[in-house]
């Protein structure tokens, strides 16, 4: 998630004002617009060489699944760190933020999504997941809430970035009742867990007792950089983003290590998940048959992907990768792509600090420096109807400064929409594609015209 040691480093460098609660960053000489990166046209196959560091452990995979016909793209790779900086551009329209569930404060909300029914049969409703380990079901027009899931006794909150980090409904939820969760596990060794719970379809506000199926566990060497967004793609596969395992600077070398799941986005088939075969490897995953590589990996070279989402119209996967000391980045995730960490931080050399070789890496779509914030929070591509001017824009924000930006997915100037109150933790959408913002100040906000 968001790295407290980074903030201490930035304070020492004088790049941030004192941060307390929702206070933000200094604005001296700051253009309020992130950099859109110009991607070179040269292409190459992502390097598949794994460094000799210990691999993270995981539940063994089941036999291969049927390939997806849509996952055929190859990555565009970086050959330089040239970036085009657009002029500061304010949005030619205005938006405002409307508090939903007014009067209700959530305990560090990290996920919001559509739920088929709301309290007392109203619906469709929304679910909100809290980092402490609860999932609540609510309706925007009602005051009550139903506690769908409470796993606080299983969830570790020993570290600021540990907890219940993501929740997703199965694409066939109406038939399967499958509720997928990703969380930090209480106890030792330190690990994160992907699990499936089963909802009683006759009473969809009730999770079946004892229904948890542990699908995948990965040991975490540190308490930070757990990533964790669960997303189902248009191909029906489950995608999960892992951070590099934590500390700072990727000391275990996970980012460029294809033998480890940490520092990657994985893609697995959970349609037939069972205790004997918790998941299968899609036959068109890019690193099947590569010596030493984990076949679950879809893309790698990531530091801490904090929120990712599929564009509901194009199927493109967008992710925000939290930076180390200087750069926050937005990536469009491609099959087999190497996103550079820890050779690169954004488009800049990280290790070594100069003269690095970015060959075989994919440049971010956009990036911004720590004069504008401290930690990127990824969002969603807007495909709603309430704000026509926002259609086709990827919305993202900064956790510290609260700046909210809109990046046109087809090119064009990046717009600054406004500043959000509180620490911006996550985004979500409702059944109509309208966008909600979750803040650690406790409020859930809806973006409206």
Short mmCIF file of C-alpha atoms in Angstrom, two decimals:
data_model
loop_
_atom_site.label_atom_id
_atom_site.label_comp_id
_atom_site.label_asym_id
_atom_site.label_seq_id
_atom_site.Cartn_x
_atom_site.Cartn_y
_atom_site.Cartn_z
CA UNK A 1 0.00 0.00 0.00
CA UNK A 2 1.55 3.31 1.06
CA UNK A 3 5.04 3.31 2.45
CA UNK A 4 5.61 5.25 5.71
CA UNK A 5 9.45 5.04 5.45
CA UNK A 6 9.19 6.82 2.08
CA UNK A 7 7.45 9.72 3.78
CA UNK A 8 10.22 9.97 6.36
CA UNK A 9 12.81 10.01 3.57
CA UNK A 10 10.94 12.74 1.71
CA UNK A 11 10.62 14.84 4.82
CA UNK A 12 14.35 14.57 5.33
CA UNK A 13 14.90 15.75 1.77
CA UNK A 14 12.56 18.69 2.22
CA UNK A 15 10.23 17.55 -0.58
CA UNK A 16 7.11 17.29 1.58
CA UNK A 17 5.55 19.43 4.24
CA UNK A 18 4.80 17.76 7.54
CA UNK A 19 2.15 15.12 6.96
CA UNK A 20 -0.49 14.68 9.63
CA UNK A 21 -3.76 13.02 8.75
CA UNK A 22 -4.86 14.44 5.39
CA UNK A 23 -2.22 17.16 5.00
CA UNK A 24 -0.52 17.17 1.62
CA UNK A 25 2.66 18.12 -0.19
CA UNK A 26 4.39 21.37 -0.96
CA UNK A 27 3.44 23.09 -4.19
CA UNK A 28 6.47 25.27 -4.93
CA UNK A 29 7.30 25.26 -8.65
CA UNK A 30 4.86 22.41 -9.13
CA UNK A 31 2.95 21.93 -12.33
CA UNK A 32 -0.33 20.32 -11.24
CA UNK A 33 -0.20 17.79 -14.08
CA UNK A 34 1.68 14.49 -14.20
CA UNK A 35 3.99 13.73 -17.10
CA UNK A 36 2.61 11.70 -20.00
CA UNK A 37 5.38 9.40 -21.15
CA UNK A 38 6.16 9.09 -24.84
CA UNK A 39 6.59 5.40 -25.55
CA UNK A 40 9.20 4.52 -28.21
CA UNK A 41 8.04 2.42 -31.12
CA UNK A 42 10.77 -0.19 -30.76
CA UNK A 43 9.54 -3.54 -29.48
CA UNK A 44 11.26 -6.53 -27.97
CA UNK A 45 10.35 -9.62 -26.06
CA UNK A 46 10.43 -9.09 -22.28
CA UNK A 47 13.55 -10.65 -20.78
CA UNK A 48 12.83 -13.93 -18.99
CA UNK A 49 16.08 -14.26 -17.04
CA UNK A 50 15.52 -14.78 -13.30
CA UNK A 51 18.08 -13.60 -10.74
CA UNK A 52 19.32 -16.06 -8.16
CA UNK A 53 17.38 -15.00 -5.08
CA UNK A 54 15.06 -17.09 -2.89
CA UNK A 55 11.64 -17.60 -4.42
CA UNK A 56 8.43 -16.88 -2.56
CA UNK A 57 6.41 -19.98 -1.72
CA UNK A 58 2.92 -20.66 -3.01
CA UNK A 59 0.29 -23.35 -3.22
CA UNK A 60 1.10 -25.65 -6.18
CA UNK A 61 -0.93 -25.09 -9.29
CA UNK A 62 -3.39 -27.50 -10.81
CA UNK A 63 -3.24 -28.65 -14.46
CA UNK A 64 -3.47 -26.11 -17.24
CA UNK A 65 -6.72 -24.45 -18.22
CA UNK A 66 -8.18 -23.58 -21.60
CA UNK A 67 -6.35 -20.61 -23.18
CA UNK A 68 -8.06 -17.27 -23.59
CA UNK A 69 -8.26 -16.12 -27.22
CA UNK A 70 -7.99 -12.43 -26.19
CA UNK A 71 -4.64 -12.51 -24.39
CA UNK A 72 -2.31 -12.23 -27.37
CA UNK A 73 -0.69 -8.80 -27.05
CA UNK A 74 3.08 -8.38 -26.74
CA UNK A 75 4.71 -5.59 -24.74
CA UNK A 76 6.08 -2.35 -26.13
CA UNK A 77 9.48 -1.85 -24.54
CA UNK A 78 11.44 1.18 -23.44
CA UNK A 79 14.68 2.22 -25.10
CA UNK A 80 14.98 5.69 -23.52
CA UNK A 81 13.63 7.75 -20.63
CA UNK A 82 12.31 10.58 -22.80
CA UNK A 83 9.02 12.01 -21.55
CA UNK A 84 6.74 14.66 -22.98
CA UNK A 85 5.44 17.12 -20.36
CA UNK A 86 2.08 18.71 -21.22
CA UNK A 87 1.19 22.23 -20.14
CA UNK A 88 -0.71 22.55 -16.86
CA UNK A 89 -4.27 21.83 -17.90
CA UNK A 90 -7.31 22.39 -15.79
CA UNK A 91 -10.40 20.42 -16.70
CA UNK A 92 -12.78 22.35 -18.99
CA UNK A 93 -15.62 21.19 -16.76
CA UNK A 94 -16.17 20.84 -13.03
CA UNK A 95 -16.98 17.91 -10.80
CA UNK A 96 -17.90 17.75 -7.16
CA UNK A 97 -17.85 15.08 -4.48
CA UNK A 98 -21.03 13.90 -2.84
CA UNK A 99 -20.77 11.93 0.39
CA UNK A 100 -22.70 8.66 0.34
CA UNK A 101 -23.68 6.71 3.44
CA UNK A 102 -23.70 10.13 5.12
CA UNK A 103 -22.89 10.03 8.81
CA UNK A 104 -21.23 6.61 8.62
CA UNK A 105 -17.49 6.43 9.12
CA UNK A 106 -15.64 3.41 7.83
CA UNK A 107 -12.50 1.94 9.36
CA UNK A 108 -9.90 2.43 6.60
CA UNK A 109 -12.06 1.41 3.60
CA UNK A 110 -10.00 -0.19 0.82
CA UNK A 111 -12.52 -1.64 -1.65
CA UNK A 112 -15.98 -0.86 -3.02
CA UNK A 113 -18.03 -2.70 -5.60
CA UNK A 114 -21.48 -3.73 -6.74
CA UNK A 115 -23.41 -6.25 -4.66
CA UNK A 116 -26.56 -7.89 -6.07
CA UNK A 117 -28.77 -6.91 -3.12
CA UNK A 118 -28.66 -4.32 -0.40
CA UNK A 119 -29.85 -4.50 3.21
CA UNK A 120 -33.32 -5.93 3.70
CA UNK A 121 -33.51 -6.96 0.06
CA UNK A 122 -33.00 -3.51 -1.40
CA UNK A 123 -30.74 -3.49 -4.34
CA UNK A 124 -28.55 -3.63 -6.08
CA UNK A 125 -26.33 -2.51 -3.23
CA UNK A 126 -22.64 -1.84 -2.70
CA UNK A 127 -20.06 -3.65 -0.62
CA UNK A 128 -17.33 -1.81 1.27
CA UNK A 129 -14.31 -3.69 2.62
CA UNK A 130 -12.44 -2.34 5.63
CA UNK A 131 -8.73 -2.97 6.13
CA UNK A 132 -9.36 -4.36 9.61
CA UNK A 133 -11.12 -7.37 8.07
CA UNK A 134 -14.83 -6.65 7.59
CA UNK A 135 -17.01 -6.51 4.46
CA UNK A 136 -20.22 -4.51 4.76
CA UNK A 137 -23.18 -4.39 2.35
CA UNK A 138 -25.02 -1.08 2.08
CA UNK A 139 -27.39 0.84 -0.14
CA UNK A 140 -26.80 4.53 -0.96
CA UNK A 141 -30.40 5.39 -0.07
CA UNK A 142 -30.51 3.57 3.28
CA UNK A 143 -28.88 4.11 6.65
CA UNK A 144 -28.46 0.48 7.65
CA UNK A 145 -25.67 -1.92 6.78
CA UNK A 146 -25.23 -5.69 6.86
CA UNK A 147 -21.95 -7.29 7.93
CA UNK A 148 -21.36 -9.83 5.17
CA UNK A 149 -17.95 -11.06 6.33
CA UNK A 150 -15.86 -10.58 9.46
CA UNK A 151 -12.40 -12.19 9.44
CA UNK A 152 -10.71 -9.78 11.83
CA UNK A 153 -9.51 -12.70 13.93
CA UNK A 154 -7.61 -14.04 10.88
CA UNK A 155 -6.26 -10.75 9.53
CA UNK A 156 -2.93 -9.30 10.57
CA UNK A 157 -2.79 -5.55 11.13
CA UNK A 158 0.71 -5.65 12.61
CA UNK A 159 1.97 -3.37 9.84
CA UNK A 160 0.35 -0.23 8.46
CA UNK A 161 0.09 -1.84 5.02
CA UNK A 162 -1.20 -5.19 6.23
CA UNK A 163 -4.86 -6.16 6.52
CA UNK A 164 -7.79 -7.11 4.32
CA UNK A 165 -6.59 -5.53 1.08
CA UNK A 166 -9.01 -6.58 -1.65
CA UNK A 167 -12.41 -8.16 -2.29
CA UNK A 168 -14.00 -9.20 -5.58
CA UNK A 169 -17.17 -10.98 -6.58
CA UNK A 170 -16.87 -13.90 -8.96
CA UNK A 171 -18.00 -13.11 -12.54
CA UNK A 172 -20.57 -15.89 -12.12
CA UNK A 173 -21.51 -14.84 -8.60
CA UNK A 174 -25.25 -15.37 -9.21
CA UNK A 175 -24.50 -19.03 -9.87
CA UNK A 176 -21.49 -19.72 -7.65
CA UNK A 177 -21.86 -17.32 -4.72
CA UNK A 178 -18.05 -17.03 -4.72
CA UNK A 179 -16.55 -14.10 -2.83
CA UNK A 180 -12.79 -13.67 -3.30
CA UNK A 181 -10.61 -11.97 -0.70
CA UNK A 182 -6.90 -11.16 -0.32
CA UNK A 183 -5.51 -10.47 3.13
CA UNK A 184 -2.47 -10.51 5.41
CA UNK A 185 -2.56 -13.60 7.61
CA UNK A 186 -2.22 -13.33 11.37
CA UNK A 187 0.64 -15.40 12.81
CA UNK A 188 4.01 -16.58 11.56
CA UNK A 189 5.51 -16.80 9.06
CA UNK A 190 4.26 -13.50 7.65
CA UNK A 191 2.21 -14.17 4.52
CA UNK A 192 -0.68 -12.99 2.37
CA UNK A 193 -3.55 -15.22 1.33
CA UNK A 194 -5.98 -15.39 -1.57
CA UNK A 195 -9.17 -17.16 -0.46
CA UNK A 196 -12.65 -17.93 -1.69
CA UNK A 197 -15.69 -17.72 0.56
CA UNK A 198 -19.13 -18.98 -0.48
CA UNK A 199 -22.29 -16.93 -0.04
CA UNK A 200 -25.63 -18.64 0.59
CA UNK A 201 -27.51 -17.91 -2.66
CA UNK A 202 -30.83 -18.33 -0.86
CA UNK A 203 -29.71 -15.60 1.54
CA UNK A 204 -27.03 -13.60 -0.29
CA UNK A 205 -26.30 -11.45 2.77
CA UNK A 206 -24.92 -14.49 4.56
CA UNK A 207 -21.58 -16.23 4.02
CA UNK A 208 -21.64 -19.98 4.58
CA UNK A 209 -19.81 -20.83 7.84
CA UNK A 210 -16.56 -22.70 7.27
CA UNK A 211 -16.66 -22.06 3.52
CA UNK A 212 -13.19 -20.54 3.16
CA UNK A 213 -11.06 -22.21 0.51
CA UNK A 214 -7.41 -21.13 0.68
CA UNK A 215 -6.29 -20.79 -2.93
CA UNK A 216 -2.82 -19.23 -2.77
CA UNK A 217 -0.45 -18.19 0.03
CA UNK A 218 2.78 -16.26 -0.47
CA UNK A 219 5.33 -15.53 2.24
CA UNK A 220 6.06 -11.83 2.75
CA UNK A 221 9.52 -10.88 4.03
CA UNK A 222 8.35 -7.49 5.31
CA UNK A 223 5.12 -5.84 6.40
CA UNK A 224 4.85 -3.39 3.50
CA UNK A 225 4.35 -3.57 -0.28
CA UNK A 226 1.61 -6.18 -0.24
CA UNK A 227 -0.17 -4.86 -3.35
CA UNK A 228 -3.26 -6.97 -3.50
CA UNK A 229 -5.95 -5.91 -5.95
CA UNK A 230 -8.06 -8.86 -7.09
CA UNK A 231 -9.61 -8.26 -10.51
CA UNK A 232 -11.40 -10.58 -12.91
CA UNK A 233 -10.59 -9.89 -16.54
CA UNK A 234 -12.94 -10.03 -19.52
CA UNK A 235 -11.45 -13.49 -20.14
CA UNK A 236 -12.83 -14.72 -16.80
CA UNK A 237 -9.36 -15.20 -15.32
CA UNK A 238 -8.35 -13.87 -11.90
CA UNK A 239 -5.58 -11.25 -11.85
CA UNK A 240 -3.80 -10.37 -8.60
CA UNK A 241 -1.08 -7.75 -8.13
CA UNK A 242 1.78 -8.45 -5.70
CA UNK A 243 4.22 -5.89 -4.34
CA UNK A 244 7.94 -6.63 -4.21
CA UNK A 245 7.79 -7.85 -0.60
CA UNK A 246 8.71 -4.61 1.09
CA UNK A 247 11.42 -2.79 2.93
CA UNK A 248 12.89 -0.24 0.49
CA UNK A 249 14.70 -0.56 -2.82
CA UNK A 250 13.67 -4.21 -3.30
CA UNK A 251 16.52 -5.78 -1.24
CA UNK A 252 15.45 -9.33 -2.17
CA UNK A 253 15.49 -8.58 -5.90
CA UNK A 254 11.92 -9.77 -6.47
CA UNK A 255 11.02 -7.20 -9.11
CA UNK A 256 13.22 -8.77 -11.79
CA UNK A 257 13.00 -12.35 -10.49
CA UNK A 258 10.62 -14.51 -12.49
CA UNK A 259 11.11 -17.32 -9.99
CA UNK A 260 9.12 -15.31 -7.40
CA UNK A 261 5.50 -14.18 -7.48
CA UNK A 262 6.34 -11.02 -5.54
CA UNK A 263 6.75 -7.95 -7.74
CA UNK A 264 4.36 -9.32 -10.36
CA UNK A 265 0.77 -9.48 -11.55
CA UNK A 266 -0.40 -13.05 -11.76
CA UNK A 267 -3.18 -14.56 -13.88
CA UNK A 268 -4.83 -17.80 -12.78
CA UNK A 269 -7.96 -19.80 -13.58
CA UNK A 270 -10.16 -20.35 -10.51
CA UNK A 271 -13.35 -21.45 -12.24
CA UNK A 272 -12.99 -25.02 -10.97
CA UNK A 273 -11.23 -24.20 -7.69
CA UNK A 274 -11.27 -27.07 -5.19
CA UNK A 275 -9.15 -28.19 -2.23
CA UNK A 276 -7.34 -30.66 -4.51
CA UNK A 277 -6.77 -28.14 -7.33
CA UNK A 278 -7.17 -24.59 -6.00
CA UNK A 279 -6.30 -23.00 -9.32
CA UNK A 280 -5.07 -23.79 -12.81
CA UNK A 281 -2.55 -22.08 -15.08
CA UNK A 282 -4.08 -20.62 -18.27
CA UNK A 283 -2.28 -22.24 -21.19
CA UNK A 284 -1.47 -18.88 -22.82
CA UNK A 285 0.29 -17.32 -19.82
CA UNK A 286 3.54 -15.82 -21.15
CA UNK A 287 6.15 -17.62 -19.05
CA UNK A 288 4.96 -21.20 -19.32
CA UNK A 289 7.97 -23.29 -20.27
CA UNK A 290 10.52 -20.58 -19.38
CA UNK A 291 13.20 -22.17 -17.22
CA UNK A 292 12.99 -21.02 -13.61
CA UNK A 293 9.92 -18.82 -14.16
CA UNK A 294 6.63 -19.07 -12.28
CA UNK A 295 3.92 -19.86 -14.84
CA UNK A 296 1.34 -17.82 -12.90
CA UNK A 297 3.08 -14.56 -13.83
CA UNK A 298 1.36 -12.30 -16.37
CA UNK A 299 3.60 -9.22 -15.96
CA UNK A 300 6.47 -8.29 -13.63
CA UNK A 301 8.91 -5.58 -12.59
CA UNK A 302 6.44 -3.87 -10.24
CA UNK A 303 7.20 -2.27 -6.88
CA UNK A 304 3.78 -2.05 -5.23
CA UNK A 305 0.76 -1.98 -7.54
CA UNK A 306 -1.80 -0.24 -5.34
CA UNK A 307 -5.09 -0.68 -7.20
CA UNK A 308 -5.61 -1.80 -10.77
CA UNK A 309 -8.68 -2.10 -12.94
CA UNK A 310 -9.89 -3.26 -16.34
CA UNK A 311 -11.43 -0.76 -18.74
CA UNK A 312 -14.96 -2.18 -19.13
CA UNK A 313 -15.07 -1.11 -22.79
CA UNK A 314 -11.62 -2.07 -24.14
CA UNK A 315 -10.50 -4.69 -21.63
CA UNK A 316 -7.17 -2.91 -21.06
CA UNK A 317 -5.68 -3.39 -17.58
CA UNK A 318 -4.53 -0.17 -15.87
CA UNK A 319 -2.38 -0.18 -12.73
CA UNK A 320 -0.81 2.41 -10.45
CA UNK A 321 2.65 1.48 -9.14
CA UNK A 322 3.80 3.25 -5.98
CA UNK A 323 7.27 4.79 -6.27
CA UNK A 324 10.30 4.68 -4.02
CA UNK A 325 11.80 8.16 -3.63
CA UNK A 326 11.01 10.25 -6.69
CA UNK A 327 8.40 8.95 -9.14
CA UNK A 328 4.83 7.60 -9.05
CA UNK A 329 3.67 5.83 -12.20
CA UNK A 330 0.63 4.69 -14.16
CA UNK A 331 1.04 1.53 -16.26
CA UNK A 332 -1.04 -0.17 -18.90
CA UNK A 333 -0.36 -3.84 -18.18
CA UNK A 334 0.48 -6.03 -21.15
CA UNK A 335 1.03 -9.75 -21.46
CA UNK A 336 4.62 -10.59 -20.51
CA UNK A 337 5.53 -6.97 -19.80
CA UNK A 338 8.53 -6.06 -17.62
CA UNK A 339 7.75 -2.75 -15.89
CA UNK A 340 11.32 -2.08 -14.87
CA UNK A 341 11.51 -2.12 -11.07
CA UNK A 342 14.10 -2.01 -9.57
CA UNK A 343 16.21 -1.10 -12.58
CA UNK A 344 13.86 1.84 -13.12
CA UNK A 345 11.64 3.99 -10.95
CA UNK A 346 9.18 5.30 -13.52
CA UNK A 347 11.39 6.34 -16.44
CA UNK A 348 14.39 7.13 -14.22
CA UNK A 349 17.32 4.87 -13.41
CA UNK A 350 17.15 3.46 -9.91
CA UNK A 351 19.74 0.70 -9.79
CA UNK A 352 22.24 1.83 -10.88
CA UNK A 353 21.23 5.46 -10.30
CA UNK A 354 22.58 6.43 -13.73
CA UNK A 355 23.53 4.66 -16.91
CA UNK A 356 21.06 1.81 -16.44
CA UNK A 357 19.91 -0.29 -19.39
CA UNK A 358 16.11 -0.13 -19.79
CA UNK A 359 16.06 -2.49 -22.78
CA UNK A 360 13.18 -4.92 -22.53
CA UNK A 361 11.14 -2.82 -20.11
CA UNK A 362 7.77 -1.16 -20.62
CA UNK A 363 7.57 2.57 -19.94
CA UNK A 364 4.75 3.90 -17.78
CA UNK A 365 1.92 5.69 -19.54
CA UNK A 366 2.25 8.62 -17.12
CA UNK A 367 4.29 9.58 -14.06
CA UNK A 368 4.64 12.39 -11.56
CA UNK A 369 7.24 13.50 -9.04
CA UNK A 370 7.04 13.94 -5.31
CA UNK A 371 6.52 17.68 -5.65
CA UNK A 372 2.90 16.70 -6.43
CA UNK A 373 2.37 13.95 -3.87
CA UNK A 374 3.90 10.95 -2.17
CA UNK A 375 2.04 7.77 -3.20
CA UNK A 376 -0.21 7.05 -6.16
CA UNK A 377 -3.64 5.49 -5.71
CA UNK A 378 -4.89 3.78 -8.85
CA UNK A 379 -8.44 4.18 -10.02
CA UNK A 380 -10.75 3.26 -12.86
CA UNK A 381 -11.54 4.17 -16.46
CA UNK A 382 -14.76 6.17 -16.41
CA UNK A 383 -17.53 4.67 -18.56
CA UNK A 384 -20.54 6.13 -16.77
CA UNK A 385 -23.21 8.47 -18.13
CA UNK A 386 -23.48 11.24 -15.54
CA UNK A 387 -20.33 13.09 -16.68
CA UNK A 388 -19.99 12.69 -20.48
CA UNK A 389 -16.77 14.74 -20.63
CA UNK A 390 -15.05 12.16 -18.39
CA UNK A 391 -15.86 9.12 -20.55
CA UNK A 392 -12.66 7.38 -21.62
CA UNK A 393 -10.50 8.92 -18.88
CA UNK A 394 -8.50 6.93 -16.36
CA UNK A 395 -9.02 8.50 -12.92
CA UNK A 396 -6.26 8.33 -10.32
CA UNK A 397 -5.17 10.31 -7.28
CA UNK A 398 -2.36 10.89 -4.82
CA UNK A 399 -2.75 9.49 -1.31
CA UNK A 400 -1.13 12.48 0.42
CA UNK A 401 -1.96 15.60 -1.61
CA UNK A 402 -5.45 14.43 -2.62
CA UNK A 403 -4.92 15.57 -6.21
CA UNK A 404 -7.38 13.88 -8.57
CA UNK A 405 -6.33 13.52 -12.21
CA UNK A 406 -8.02 12.28 -15.38
CA UNK A 407 -5.78 10.70 -18.03
CA UNK A 408 -7.37 10.24 -21.49
CA UNK A 409 -6.81 6.61 -22.41
CA UNK A 410 -6.51 7.46 -26.11
CA UNK A 411 -4.04 10.31 -25.63
CA UNK A 412 -4.32 14.00 -24.91
CA UNK A 413 -3.73 16.33 -21.99
CA UNK A 414 -3.94 15.01 -18.44
CA UNK A 415 -6.52 17.00 -16.51
CA UNK A 416 -6.46 17.97 -12.85
CA UNK A 417 -10.04 17.74 -11.61
CA UNK A 418 -9.79 18.80 -7.97
CA UNK A 419 -8.33 17.93 -4.61
CA UNK A 420 -9.95 15.34 -2.42
CA UNK A 421 -10.23 15.50 1.35
CA UNK A 422 -8.60 12.81 3.44
CA UNK A 423 -6.07 10.19 2.42
CA UNK A 424 -7.23 8.76 -0.91
CA UNK A 425 -7.12 4.97 -0.50
CA UNK A 426 -9.11 3.47 -3.35
CA UNK A 427 -11.73 3.86 -6.09
CA UNK A 428 -14.79 1.82 -7.03
CA UNK A 429 -17.79 1.87 -9.36
CA UNK A 430 -21.48 1.12 -9.07
CA UNK A 431 -23.77 -0.75 -11.47
CA UNK A 432 -24.07 2.37 -13.65
CA UNK A 433 -20.32 2.87 -13.93
CA UNK A 434 -20.32 5.94 -11.67
CA UNK A 435 -17.15 6.40 -9.62
CA UNK A 436 -16.69 6.40 -5.86
CA UNK A 437 -13.60 7.45 -3.91
CA UNK A 438 -12.66 5.85 -0.58
CA UNK A 439 -10.67 7.87 1.93
CA UNK A 440 -8.99 6.96 5.19
CA UNK A 441 -10.74 9.98 6.66
CA UNK A 442 -13.69 7.62 6.80
CA UNK A 443 -15.92 9.01 4.05
CA UNK A 444 -17.02 7.39 0.80
CA UNK A 445 -17.47 10.02 -1.90
CA UNK A 446 -19.22 9.81 -5.28
CA UNK A 447 -17.93 11.93 -8.16
CA UNK A 448 -20.87 13.83 -9.64
CA UNK A 449 -21.25 16.64 -12.22
#
